[in-house]
Amino acid sequence: MKTRLLLLGLVLTTARAAFPFAEATIEQLQQQMAAGRLTSRELTAAYLQRIAEVDRAGPRLNAVIELNPDALAIADQLDVERKAGHVRGPLHGIPVLLKDNIDTADRMQTTAGSLALVGQKVPRDAGVAARLRAAGAVILGKTNCTEWANYRGNNSSSGWSGRGGQTCNPYALDRNPSGSSSGSGAAVSANLCVFAIGTETNGSIVSPASACGIVGLKPTVGLISRDGIIPIAASQDTAGPMTRTVRDAALVLAAIAGADEHDPATSGIPAGLAAELAAPLKPGALRGARIGIVRGPFGFHARMEPALAALIAALQAAGAEVVDPVKVGSLGNFGSATGDLLSYEFKDGLNRYLATPGRVTPMKALADLIAFNEAHRSEEMAWFGQEDFTAAQARGPLTDQAYLDAKATCLRLARTEGLDAALDGDKLDALVMFTRGVATLTDPLNGEGGSGSSSTLAAVAGYPNLTVPAAQFFGLPVGLSFVGRPWSEAKLLALAADFETVTKARREPTFLPTVTVR
């Protein structure tokens, strides 16, 4: 057994080293295409081959649930445009993977990992997919996700879906990639694409980004259109970029942010923000910045404390004024309010999604999905149930006083008494904390074990949260979160880019079968 694992490690390391675009950034690839040394077709074909070797074979990450049969044709057309002198922007010809809850009006499925939605026809591209196409990105395929973005039942295994099976963590194949944007996180980390799009309600971008050693940005709710994304809660849902560098995240965000008539939340984007996002990141942003350290309680292991001390020292060495600790009095005080809000909004939002004019599926409402799961229990509920679905189905309309009270409580605790108080009280530019603990072992029977998480405040407030690779424990990565005021993405990106330059913490995964924790 030991010999077999050693041989597997040798084969996987050799396959990884042979990939010519390992860790390539968007700017590096654009430079090669501009110089005529690379075409989008060659790049797209290389990533398709990489997926075949690493995702379908080799370590079998199982991060990609479906490939776009038109990817090479799209790349060809973009090469024709480039040859004619028309380059749409920084994403022209760049391959991207989308989470499988984002509508694409093409030959691919959109299922949120559920067998119930296999075969549905969507009326149009999701807002974020349309913007990516307009920017010249090549949609390479869809990534597996925790089924229904981890809002179906108790004790789910992050990265598992009835349609896609279990996604593995590229650092240790028996570890969980976290979720619900599990496939997006694993795919970016394993160099199966240049970047990916994930979605988050609470932790579903930043947690897998941290566990998979990449950059993940959950933006202010309303900065990116949610139209055509299978919803959980309108108060918290958002899409966001998942990349290997902060600079790439900034380039992707600039392309996908903006108003959309199909999503009223985007009407609140401040004038001038688009120009801020399109501008180059400010170098040396940490110099003179006031950074607050939030220590929880988040449930992190005490052995993470020395690493946090080293990261604080790195922030100070880069010129930041550190306030440590910053107390957030509302932490842990939400009670049932967050769960109540999600339950009400899930039923309302999902029923609206399924009833979108032009959408073709036999699933017309949440009740149909519940019945489908019961009828296909062996395929869909072999490991966990649908308690979230049934609880949401029992909820009333969004005019119920219980919903209104829950929403008011969430906003008061997350914003007024939470992040607003913390940021304003010490006149801070950003709050910093570990994103989550190390990846836990995948356990389909009992679900993903807890190692701590700090995502709730920013998620419930609807404020931006940007995680960056920061440290490793036993070869498993963890990220540091930069949390700020609404619409402060440009500032957070600049701060995080400066931190990234100083720490250089990302390590390319080597697909180990397991790691030893001592």
XYZ file of C-alpha atoms in Angstrom:
518
model
C 0.000 0.000 0.000
C 2.803 2.418 0.938
C 4.628 1.692 -2.342
C 1.441 2.311 -4.347
C 0.926 5.695 -2.670
C 4.527 6.689 -3.359
C 4.156 5.771 -7.034
C 0.877 7.677 -7.221
C 2.569 10.743 -5.745
C 5.392 10.483 -8.323
C 2.965 10.193 -11.228
C 0.868 13.129 -10.029
C 3.884 15.353 -9.441
C 5.179 14.577 -12.941
C 1.777 15.340 -14.501
C 1.579 18.627 -12.631
C 5.069 19.733 -13.644
C 4.320 19.054 -17.310
C 1.473 21.572 -17.525
C 2.814 24.609 -19.402
C 0.374 27.127 -17.902
C 0.676 26.200 -14.235
C 0.024 29.280 -12.064
C -0.251 31.526 -15.139
C -1.936 34.871 -14.506
C -4.368 36.656 -16.785
C -1.815 39.342 -17.636
C 0.882 36.787 -18.475
C -1.448 34.932 -20.814
C -2.582 38.153 -22.478
C 1.035 39.114 -23.080
C 1.661 35.803 -24.818
C -1.458 36.137 -26.990
C -0.653 39.757 -27.835
C 2.835 38.704 -28.953
C 1.416 35.976 -31.195
C 3.028 33.167 -29.185
C -0.302 31.748 -27.994
C -3.876 31.527 -29.234
C -7.060 31.166 -27.234
C -7.688 27.848 -28.949
C -4.286 26.519 -27.836
C -4.921 27.754 -24.306
C -8.431 26.309 -24.160
C -7.247 22.969 -25.531
C -4.494 22.872 -22.927
C -6.960 23.349 -20.074
C -9.298 20.719 -21.529
C -6.350 18.319 -21.586
C -5.427 19.324 -18.040
C -8.981 18.511 -16.907
C -8.786 15.133 -18.625
C -5.488 14.302 -16.894
C -6.139 15.673 -13.411
C -9.898 15.825 -12.938
C -11.105 12.812 -14.920
C -7.967 10.692 -14.408
C -4.872 10.904 -12.193
C -5.946 12.231 -8.801
C -9.567 12.457 -10.024
C -10.479 15.675 -8.263
C -14.008 15.523 -9.657
C -14.202 19.331 -9.653
C -15.701 19.761 -13.149
C -19.246 18.488 -13.529
C -19.587 19.268 -17.249
C -17.527 20.610 -20.156
C -18.779 23.097 -22.706
C -18.926 21.325 -26.092
C -18.596 24.728 -27.778
C -15.505 25.909 -25.881
C -13.042 25.429 -28.754
C -15.386 27.054 -31.261
C -15.753 30.072 -28.959
C -11.980 30.271 -28.638
C -11.620 30.127 -32.425
C -13.988 33.056 -32.857
C -12.134 35.097 -30.273
C -8.859 34.367 -32.082
C -10.436 35.663 -35.290
C -11.407 38.864 -33.482
C -7.908 39.304 -32.071
C -6.334 38.752 -35.488
C -8.644 41.453 -36.868
C -7.376 43.876 -34.226
C -10.328 43.691 -31.854
C -9.495 42.713 -28.268
C -12.458 43.050 -25.938
C -10.419 43.481 -22.770
C -8.269 41.624 -20.209
C -10.455 38.494 -20.306
C -10.394 38.091 -24.099
C -9.725 34.412 -24.848
C -9.277 33.429 -21.186
C -10.899 30.116 -20.073
C -13.237 30.238 -17.058
C -15.302 27.652 -15.196
C -18.708 28.517 -13.711
C -20.378 27.000 -10.676
C -23.256 24.718 -11.641
C -25.917 27.053 -10.264
C -25.314 29.760 -12.889
C -27.595 29.707 -15.939
C -25.966 29.457 -19.357
C -28.173 29.528 -22.441
C -26.071 27.021 -24.330
C -25.722 23.245 -24.528
C -24.694 22.891 -20.878
C -26.911 22.072 -17.900
C -27.636 24.233 -14.856
C -28.633 21.981 -11.980
C -27.059 23.070 -8.658
C -25.858 19.474 -8.618
C -29.394 18.097 -8.370
C -30.783 15.347 -10.577
C -34.127 17.136 -10.342
C -32.968 19.913 -12.695
C -31.212 17.742 -15.277
C -32.572 18.717 -18.677
C -33.953 22.126 -17.735
C -33.806 24.799 -20.443
C -32.963 28.282 -19.244
C -34.378 31.436 -20.841
C -31.095 33.376 -21.065
C -27.592 33.584 -19.700
C -27.295 34.622 -16.075
C -26.181 38.218 -15.740
C -22.660 37.199 -14.732
C -22.375 34.705 -17.611
C -23.526 37.341 -20.109
C -20.904 39.788 -18.857
C -18.181 37.160 -19.108
C -19.148 36.370 -22.699
C -19.202 40.074 -23.560
C -15.733 40.433 -22.024
C -14.418 37.648 -24.285
C -13.979 34.907 -21.693
C -14.227 31.295 -22.886
C -16.744 29.423 -20.723
C -14.948 26.108 -20.403
C -17.587 24.282 -18.388
C -19.363 24.014 -15.046
C -17.984 23.040 -11.642
C -19.480 20.666 -9.132
C -20.927 22.219 -5.993
C -22.441 21.107 -2.741
C -25.960 20.236 -3.890
C -28.329 23.220 -3.807
C -25.375 25.323 -2.649
C -25.493 23.463 0.672
C -29.085 24.364 1.423
C -30.988 21.096 1.364
C -30.422 19.177 4.592
C -28.374 18.536 7.706
C -24.910 16.927 7.824
C -24.158 17.417 4.145
C -20.674 16.698 2.829
C -19.341 19.848 1.195
C -18.522 19.218 -2.448
C -21.055 16.379 -2.826
C -24.006 16.462 -5.191
C -26.353 13.806 -6.488
C -25.370 14.635 -10.050
C -21.644 15.235 -9.595
C -20.539 13.064 -6.679
C -17.775 14.154 -4.274
C -15.114 16.747 -5.128
C -11.684 16.292 -3.519
C -9.292 18.815 -2.016
C -6.224 19.123 -4.291
C -3.808 19.381 -1.332
C -4.908 16.080 0.210
C -7.423 13.989 -1.665
C -9.083 12.667 1.491
C -9.676 16.212 2.750
C -12.784 18.240 2.031
C -12.620 21.177 -0.413
C -15.281 22.994 1.638
C -18.272 24.542 -0.053
C -20.500 25.223 -1.559
C -18.306 26.516 -4.432
C -16.219 23.393 -3.957
C -15.478 22.577 -7.581
C -14.620 26.189 -8.385
C -12.110 26.335 -5.535
C -10.502 22.992 -6.341
C -10.388 23.703 -10.084
C -8.629 27.056 -9.737
C -6.141 25.677 -7.230
C -5.360 22.673 -9.451
C -4.886 24.849 -12.554
C -7.899 23.410 -14.386
C -8.811 26.938 -15.528
C -7.439 30.455 -15.303
C -10.235 31.548 -12.964
C -13.665 30.460 -11.836
C -16.887 31.996 -10.611
C -18.372 30.895 -7.318
C -21.426 32.015 -5.386
C -21.926 32.684 -1.691
C -24.721 33.072 0.807
C -22.527 32.491 3.853
C -18.962 31.274 3.329
C -19.472 29.502 0.004
C -16.782 31.480 -1.836
C -14.340 32.354 0.925
C -14.393 28.986 2.714
C -13.474 26.792 -0.298
C -11.008 29.467 -1.428
C -9.273 29.237 1.945
C -9.384 25.430 2.068
C -8.053 25.178 -1.498
C -5.342 27.823 -1.157
C -6.655 30.493 -3.550
C -8.060 34.025 -3.582
C -11.821 34.360 -3.226
C -13.878 37.545 -3.226
C -17.417 37.734 -1.900
C -18.374 41.253 -2.974
C -20.958 43.636 -1.599
C -24.422 42.229 -2.272
C -25.672 44.019 -5.388
C -22.310 44.646 -7.029
C -22.761 41.612 -9.306
C -26.094 40.589 -10.801
C -27.746 37.512 -9.301
C -30.179 37.152 -12.190
C -30.124 33.570 -13.449
C -28.332 32.193 -10.390
C -30.218 29.527 -8.434
C -30.937 31.413 -5.210
C -30.877 30.826 -1.487
C -31.415 34.254 0.073
C -31.709 37.565 -1.761
C -30.387 39.418 1.282
C -27.059 37.588 1.122
C -26.583 35.880 -2.272
C -23.810 37.010 -4.592
C -21.438 35.658 -7.210
C -17.732 36.393 -7.055
C -14.321 35.648 -8.600
C -12.086 32.786 -7.472
C -8.500 33.168 -8.678
C -4.897 32.377 -7.839
C -3.852 36.026 -7.416
C -5.471 39.175 -6.101
C -4.699 41.021 -9.331
C -6.628 38.411 -11.315
C -9.571 38.803 -8.926
C -9.533 42.544 -9.566
C -9.538 42.069 -13.348
C -12.424 39.600 -13.193
C -14.455 41.752 -10.792
C -14.130 44.778 -13.074
C -15.581 42.726 -15.923
C -18.540 41.183 -14.101
C -19.650 44.013 -11.788
C -22.396 46.376 -12.855
C -26.093 47.163 -12.995
C -28.634 44.714 -14.400
C -32.305 45.523 -14.916
C -33.149 41.953 -13.907
C -31.631 42.390 -10.420
C -32.911 45.448 -8.494
C -30.108 45.112 -5.930
C -27.617 46.316 -8.539
C -29.343 49.703 -8.754
C -27.532 50.762 -5.591
C -24.023 50.613 -7.072
C -22.392 54.016 -6.409
C -21.502 56.230 -9.330
C -17.799 56.056 -10.064
C -17.297 52.586 -8.577
C -16.809 51.029 -12.017
C -13.911 53.396 -12.674
C -12.377 52.527 -9.287
C -12.555 48.820 -10.053
C -11.040 49.280 -13.513
C -8.081 51.321 -12.208
C -4.755 49.605 -11.439
C -4.363 48.435 -7.855
C -2.594 50.968 -5.672
C 0.864 49.637 -4.683
C 1.923 49.935 -1.052
C -1.691 50.181 0.093
C -0.924 48.781 3.557
C 1.380 51.673 4.352
C -0.554 53.847 6.802
C -3.716 51.732 6.589
C -5.519 51.034 9.864
C -6.177 47.304 10.134
C -8.235 45.758 12.927
C -7.628 42.176 14.056
C -10.752 40.224 14.986
C -9.961 37.137 17.045
C -13.446 35.732 17.324
C -14.812 33.611 18.846
C -14.695 31.721 15.545
C -13.903 28.222 16.768
C -10.330 28.100 15.458
C -7.754 25.727 16.962
C -5.311 27.333 19.399
C -2.398 26.076 17.271
C -3.326 28.699 14.667
C -2.436 31.554 17.033
C 1.333 31.658 16.324
C 0.632 31.893 12.590
C -1.744 34.800 13.186
C 0.976 36.565 15.178
C 3.381 36.148 12.253
C 0.802 37.523 9.814
C 0.175 40.533 12.029
C 3.918 41.160 12.070
C 3.907 41.018 8.258
C 1.111 43.600 8.124
C 3.058 45.873 10.448
C 6.266 45.415 8.476
C 4.365 46.571 5.381
C 3.465 49.777 7.215
C -0.027 49.023 8.513
C -1.242 50.444 11.820
C -2.663 47.389 13.566
C -5.401 47.564 16.185
C -5.448 44.278 18.092
C -7.865 43.038 19.197
C -11.028 44.572 17.796
C -14.114 43.400 19.643
C -17.324 42.753 17.705
C -19.997 42.581 20.363
C -22.683 41.014 18.202
C -20.665 37.888 17.347
C -22.613 34.774 18.270
C -25.798 36.657 19.156
C -27.878 35.970 16.037
C -29.860 33.110 17.549
C -32.376 31.739 15.046
C -32.612 34.978 13.046
C -30.155 34.013 10.288
C -31.740 30.601 9.805
C -35.232 32.073 9.735
C -34.233 34.677 7.136
C -32.656 32.076 4.854
C -35.622 29.724 5.162
C -38.166 32.382 4.218
C -36.101 33.844 1.376
C -35.167 30.449 -0.048
C -38.756 29.421 -0.658
C -39.655 32.801 -2.149
C -36.540 33.077 -4.320
C -36.478 29.502 -5.589
C -40.153 29.564 -6.554
C -39.519 32.802 -8.456
C -36.488 31.284 -10.200
C -38.425 28.202 -11.298
C -41.293 30.384 -12.535
C -39.090 32.623 -14.710
C -40.791 33.045 -18.110
C -39.112 30.820 -20.688
C -37.663 28.371 -18.154
C -38.530 24.795 -19.137
C -38.479 22.186 -16.370
C -41.055 19.922 -14.747
C -39.949 21.399 -11.407
C -42.307 24.364 -10.951
C -41.883 25.009 -7.219
C -40.040 23.881 -4.094
C -42.777 21.336 -3.400
C -41.917 19.557 -6.664
C -38.267 19.284 -5.645
C -39.192 17.802 -2.282
C -41.368 15.211 -4.020
C -38.597 14.429 -6.533
C -36.071 13.802 -3.752
C -38.472 11.464 -1.985
C -39.085 9.577 -5.227
C -35.329 9.330 -5.889
C -34.189 8.820 -2.319
C -31.463 6.280 -3.136
C -29.712 8.658 -5.572
C -30.344 11.953 -3.802
C -30.629 11.214 -0.094
C -28.304 8.304 0.513
C -26.122 10.466 2.791
C -28.277 13.328 4.076
C -31.869 14.527 3.939
C -33.809 17.641 2.968
C -34.642 19.258 6.282
C -33.895 22.740 4.916
C -36.292 22.154 2.020
C -39.171 20.970 4.181
C -38.675 23.760 6.737
C -38.664 26.369 3.968
C -41.780 24.877 2.379
C -43.649 25.428 5.674
C -42.812 29.159 5.696
C -45.284 31.846 4.750
C -44.780 34.919 2.552
C -42.170 37.643 3.074
C -44.874 39.787 4.669
C -44.903 37.519 7.757
C -43.887 39.391 10.895
C -41.523 36.567 11.815
C -39.567 37.201 8.598
C -39.542 40.961 9.035
C -38.303 40.605 12.616
C -35.572 38.159 11.564
C -34.359 40.473 8.820
C -34.288 43.486 11.140
C -32.353 41.490 13.745
C -29.812 40.318 11.165
C -29.172 43.816 9.848
C -28.882 45.316 13.326
C -26.432 42.704 14.596
C -24.351 42.316 11.434
C -24.239 45.954 10.398
C -25.136 48.527 13.074
C -23.857 46.663 16.151
C -21.394 44.523 14.190
C -19.173 45.594 11.325
C -20.213 49.261 11.247
C -19.460 49.668 14.945
C -16.127 47.873 14.665
C -14.923 49.722 11.562
C -16.125 53.159 12.644
C -15.191 52.831 16.313
C -11.481 52.574 15.571
C -11.565 54.400 12.218
C -10.383 51.268 10.428
C -9.791 50.644 6.728
C -10.452 46.912 7.089
C -10.930 44.095 9.545
C -8.673 41.051 9.277
C -9.175 37.504 10.578
C -8.517 33.928 9.562
C -11.151 32.824 7.067
C -11.544 29.289 8.418
C -9.528 26.447 9.927
C -7.753 23.747 7.944
C -9.692 21.444 5.645
C -11.309 18.562 7.479
C -11.509 14.937 6.361
C -14.326 14.184 3.931
C -17.004 12.191 5.730
C -20.159 11.556 3.676
C -21.889 9.888 6.613
C -21.494 12.659 9.190
C -20.860 15.651 6.916
C -18.046 18.199 6.913
C -16.599 18.601 10.395
C -16.126 22.084 11.783
C -12.712 23.737 12.044
C -13.991 27.257 12.599
C -15.262 30.012 10.301
C -15.419 33.810 10.320
C -17.692 34.363 7.305
C -21.034 35.061 8.997
C -20.720 38.766 9.826
C -19.808 39.876 6.301
C -22.290 37.433 4.765
C -25.277 38.550 6.825
C -24.338 42.235 6.495
C -23.908 41.900 2.730
C -20.440 43.468 3.018
C -17.321 42.462 1.042
C -15.037 39.680 2.255
C -11.781 38.918 0.416
C -9.685 35.906 1.409
C -6.023 35.496 0.440
C -3.674 32.520 1.011
C -1.880 33.222 4.272
C -0.381 30.114 5.889
C -0.207 26.323 5.836
C -0.681 23.784 8.594
C 0.546 20.244 7.872
C 0.586 21.202 4.177
C -3.041 22.388 4.244
C -3.679 26.053 3.374
C -5.675 28.648 5.268
C -6.626 32.116 4.128
C -6.757 35.530 5.768
C -9.946 37.542 5.272
C -10.039 41.281 4.603
C -13.525 42.618 5.438
C -14.629 46.168 4.746
C -17.482 48.598 4.298
C -19.980 48.161 1.477
C -18.609 49.037 -1.978
C -15.020 49.114 -0.646
C -13.789 46.343 -2.973
C -11.137 48.519 -4.644
C -9.562 49.319 -1.282
C -9.732 45.722 -0.065
C -8.170 44.439 -3.285
C -5.285 46.893 -2.969
C -4.691 45.987 0.685
C -4.834 42.271 -0.061
C -2.540 42.610 -3.082
C 0.039 44.326 -0.899
C -0.313 41.543 1.695
C 0.045 38.930 -1.050
C 3.247 40.578 -2.297
C 4.734 40.547 1.188
C 3.749 37.009 2.203
C 3.715 35.035 -1.089
C 1.888 32.276 0.787
C 0.234 30.336 -2.038
C 1.736 26.932 -2.747
C 0.670 24.902 -5.757
C -1.037 21.650 -4.653
C 0.579 18.287 -5.349
C -2.479 16.023 -4.921
C -1.222 14.042 -1.957
C -3.409 11.062 -1.048
C -3.398 12.239 2.595
C -1.390 14.349 5.045
C -0.069 13.496 8.475
C -1.327 15.736 11.274
C 0.816 15.709 14.394
